[in-house]
Coordinates of C-alpha atoms in Angstrom, one line a residue:
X1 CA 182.1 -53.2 16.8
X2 CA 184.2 -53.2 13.7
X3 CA 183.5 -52.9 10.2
X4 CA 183.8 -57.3 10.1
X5 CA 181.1 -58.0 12.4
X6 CA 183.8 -58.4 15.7
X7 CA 183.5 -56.7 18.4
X8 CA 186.7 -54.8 18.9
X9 CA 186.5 -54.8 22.9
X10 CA 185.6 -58.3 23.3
X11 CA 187.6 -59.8 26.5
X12 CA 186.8 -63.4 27.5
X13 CA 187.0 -63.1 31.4
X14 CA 188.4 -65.8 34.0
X15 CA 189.7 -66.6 37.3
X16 CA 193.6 -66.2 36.9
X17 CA 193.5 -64.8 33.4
X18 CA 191.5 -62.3 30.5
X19 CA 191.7 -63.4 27.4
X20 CA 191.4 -59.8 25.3
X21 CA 191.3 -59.4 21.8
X22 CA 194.8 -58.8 20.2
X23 CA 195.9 -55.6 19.7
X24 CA 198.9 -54.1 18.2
X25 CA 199.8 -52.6 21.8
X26 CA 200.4 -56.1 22.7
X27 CA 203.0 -56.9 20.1
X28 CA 206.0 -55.8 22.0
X29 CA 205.3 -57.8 25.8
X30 CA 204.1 -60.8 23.7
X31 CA 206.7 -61.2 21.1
X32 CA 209.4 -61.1 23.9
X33 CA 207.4 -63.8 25.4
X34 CA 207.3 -66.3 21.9
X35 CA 210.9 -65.4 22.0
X36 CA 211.5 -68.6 24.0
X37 CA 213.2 -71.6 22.6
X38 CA 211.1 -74.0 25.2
X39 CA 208.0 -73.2 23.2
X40 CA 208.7 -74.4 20.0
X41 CA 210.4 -77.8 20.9
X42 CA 207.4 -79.9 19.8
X43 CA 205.9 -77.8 17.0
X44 CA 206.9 -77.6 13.3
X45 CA 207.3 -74.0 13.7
X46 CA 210.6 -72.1 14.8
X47 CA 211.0 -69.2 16.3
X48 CA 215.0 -67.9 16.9
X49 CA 214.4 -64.5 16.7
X50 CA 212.9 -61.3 18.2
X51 CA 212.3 -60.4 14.6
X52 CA 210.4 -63.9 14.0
X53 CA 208.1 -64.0 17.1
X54 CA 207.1 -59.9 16.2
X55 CA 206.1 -61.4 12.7
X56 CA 203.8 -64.1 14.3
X57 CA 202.2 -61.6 16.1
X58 CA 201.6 -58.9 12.8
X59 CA 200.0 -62.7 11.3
X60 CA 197.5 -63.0 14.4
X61 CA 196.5 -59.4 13.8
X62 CA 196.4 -59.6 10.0
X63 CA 193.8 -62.6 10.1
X64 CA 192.0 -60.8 12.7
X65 CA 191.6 -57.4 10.3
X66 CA 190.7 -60.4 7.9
X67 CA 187.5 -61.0 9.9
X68 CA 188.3 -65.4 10.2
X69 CA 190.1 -65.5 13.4
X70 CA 190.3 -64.3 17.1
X71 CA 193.7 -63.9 18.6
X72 CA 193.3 -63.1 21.8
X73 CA 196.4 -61.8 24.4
X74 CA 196.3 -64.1 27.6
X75 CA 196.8 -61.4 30.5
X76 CA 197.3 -63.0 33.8
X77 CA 194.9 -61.1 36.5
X78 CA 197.6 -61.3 39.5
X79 CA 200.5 -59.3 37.2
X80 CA 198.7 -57.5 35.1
X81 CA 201.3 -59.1 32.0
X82 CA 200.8 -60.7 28.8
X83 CA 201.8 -64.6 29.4
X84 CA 201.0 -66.0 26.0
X85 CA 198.4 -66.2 22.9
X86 CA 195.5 -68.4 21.7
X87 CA 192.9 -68.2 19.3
X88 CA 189.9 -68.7 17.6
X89 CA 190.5 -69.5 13.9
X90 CA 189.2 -70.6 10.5
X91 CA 185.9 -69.5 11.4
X92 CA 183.1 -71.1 9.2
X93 CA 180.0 -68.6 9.4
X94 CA 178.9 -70.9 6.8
X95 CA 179.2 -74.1 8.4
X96 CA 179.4 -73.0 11.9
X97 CA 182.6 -74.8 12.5
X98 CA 185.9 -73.2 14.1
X99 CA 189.5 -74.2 15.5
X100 CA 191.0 -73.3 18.4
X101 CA 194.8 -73.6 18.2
X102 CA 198.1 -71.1 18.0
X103 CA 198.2 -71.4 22.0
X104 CA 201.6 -70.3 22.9
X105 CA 202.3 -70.2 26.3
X106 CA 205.0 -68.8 28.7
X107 CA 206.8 -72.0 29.9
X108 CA 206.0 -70.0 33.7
X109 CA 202.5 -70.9 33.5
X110 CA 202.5 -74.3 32.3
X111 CA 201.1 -76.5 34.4
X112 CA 198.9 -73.8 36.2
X113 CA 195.4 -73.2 35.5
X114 CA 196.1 -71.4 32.8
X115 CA 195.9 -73.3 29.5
X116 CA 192.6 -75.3 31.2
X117 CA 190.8 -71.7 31.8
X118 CA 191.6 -71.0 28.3
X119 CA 190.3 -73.9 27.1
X120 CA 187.2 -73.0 28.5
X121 CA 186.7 -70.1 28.0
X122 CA 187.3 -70.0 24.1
X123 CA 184.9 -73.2 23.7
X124 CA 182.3 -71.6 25.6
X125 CA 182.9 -68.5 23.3
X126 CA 182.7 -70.7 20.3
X127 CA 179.6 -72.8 21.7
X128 CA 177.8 -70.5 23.2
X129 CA 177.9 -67.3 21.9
X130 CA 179.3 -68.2 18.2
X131 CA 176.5 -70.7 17.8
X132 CA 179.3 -73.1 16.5
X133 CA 178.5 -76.9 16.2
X134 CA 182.1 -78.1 15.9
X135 CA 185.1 -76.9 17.4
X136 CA 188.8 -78.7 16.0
X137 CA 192.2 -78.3 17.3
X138 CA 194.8 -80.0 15.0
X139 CA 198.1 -80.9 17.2
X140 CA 202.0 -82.2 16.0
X141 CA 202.1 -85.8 16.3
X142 CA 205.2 -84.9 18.0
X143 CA 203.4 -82.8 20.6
X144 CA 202.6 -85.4 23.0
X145 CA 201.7 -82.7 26.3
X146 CA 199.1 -80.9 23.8
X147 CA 197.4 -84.5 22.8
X148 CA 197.2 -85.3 26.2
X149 CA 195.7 -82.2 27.1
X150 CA 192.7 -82.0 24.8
X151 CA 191.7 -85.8 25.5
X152 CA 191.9 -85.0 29.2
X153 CA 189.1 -82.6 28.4
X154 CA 187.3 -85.0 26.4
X155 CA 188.3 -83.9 22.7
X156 CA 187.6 -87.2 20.3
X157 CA 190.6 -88.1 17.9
X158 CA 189.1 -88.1 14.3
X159 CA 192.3 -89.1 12.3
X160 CA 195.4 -88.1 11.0
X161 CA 197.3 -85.5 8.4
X162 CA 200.3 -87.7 7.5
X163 CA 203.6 -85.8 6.7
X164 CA 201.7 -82.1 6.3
X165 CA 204.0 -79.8 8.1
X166 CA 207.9 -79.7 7.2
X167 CA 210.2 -78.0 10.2
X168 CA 212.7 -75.6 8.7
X169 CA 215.5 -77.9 9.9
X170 CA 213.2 -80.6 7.2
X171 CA 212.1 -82.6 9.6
X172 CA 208.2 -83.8 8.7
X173 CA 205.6 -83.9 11.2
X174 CA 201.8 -85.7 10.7
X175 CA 199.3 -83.4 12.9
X176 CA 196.5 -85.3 14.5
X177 CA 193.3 -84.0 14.5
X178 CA 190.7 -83.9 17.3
X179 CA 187.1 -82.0 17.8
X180 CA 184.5 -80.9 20.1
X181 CA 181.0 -80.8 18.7
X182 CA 178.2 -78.8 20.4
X183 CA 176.4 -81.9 21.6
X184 CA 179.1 -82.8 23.4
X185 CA 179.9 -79.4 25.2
X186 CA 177.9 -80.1 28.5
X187 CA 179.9 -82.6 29.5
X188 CA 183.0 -81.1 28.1
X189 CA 182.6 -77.8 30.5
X190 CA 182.1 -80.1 33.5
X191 CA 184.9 -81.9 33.2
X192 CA 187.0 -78.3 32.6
X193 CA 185.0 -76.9 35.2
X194 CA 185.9 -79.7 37.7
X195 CA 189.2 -79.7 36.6
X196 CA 189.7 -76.2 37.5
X197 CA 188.3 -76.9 40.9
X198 CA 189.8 -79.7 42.1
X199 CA 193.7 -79.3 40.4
X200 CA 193.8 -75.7 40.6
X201 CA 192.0 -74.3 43.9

């Protein structure tokens, strides 16, 4: 346990992947995977550069030494290799609210299990052991395959950030925002947990 309360080994365990709590041992495998153009097509970030994808990684660690966020590596059980990032972040101690978001995935795992196992296994983190009444993810408007993957889990649309995040080539993106709250987690982890049985088994 660290000075800020987190618990330094904490590792989130599935059925195809670990989630484990960033490191700076991990910057190297996962910066060479962010270092993909097919990432970043639908976000207002971009990443063209080694250089760039090793300074979103030193941010993840940063605002985990800060105490207010969770990166966690997403090591896939078969390989043994670091296949993306996601993260708990803007935790509200206070308010007992969270987001989960910065999910940046290896274009060879999409459409696996893998982004639906670690869906649920950071809400259950933030649910059930977190104590956390309200979970948000805020998404691109351009980011269609991300909107249609939290309502598929049963995420409620509460509105709508209108031109809040400029792309450096200027182009202006409006990020929709969705949530979980705790009330609604039940039946949010049965439809993940059905998911993951009958698309993925």
């Amino acid at each position: 346990m660290s000075a800020n309360g987190i618990d330094t080994g904490l590792k989130l365990e599935g059925q195809t992947i670990d989630l484990v709590l960033l490191e700076p041992a991990h910057k190297g495998e996962l910066a060479a995977v962010l270092h993909n153009d097919a990432i970043w097509e639908f976000t207002w970030r971009k990443i063209t550069s080694l250089e760039q994808a090793e300074a979103l990684v030193d941010e993840a660690l940063r605002g985990r030494a800060g105490g207010t966020q969770l990166p966690f590596a997403v090591i896939e059980k078969k390989t043994g290799q670091v296949v993306g990032t996601t993260r708990i972040a803007d935790i509200n101690q206070t308010h007992r609210n969270a987001e989960i978001g910065y999910s940046w995935l290896s274009p060879r795992v999409w459409r696996t299990s893998v982004n639906t196992e670690c869906k649920r296994l950071l809400l259950a983190h933030c649910f059930e052991r977190l104590g956390t009444l309200r979970v948000q993810f805020s998404i691109s408007h351009f980011n269609v395959r991300s909107q249609r993957a939290v309502e598929r889990i049963g995420a409620v649309q509460e509105g709508v950030l209108r031109r809040a995040r400029i792309k450096p080539d200027g182009s202006v993106h409006d990020v929709l925002l969705y949530s979980i709250l705790d009330t609604e987690w039940p039946a949010v982890k049965e439809r993940l947990d059905g998911l993951l049985r009958k698309k993925y088994d």
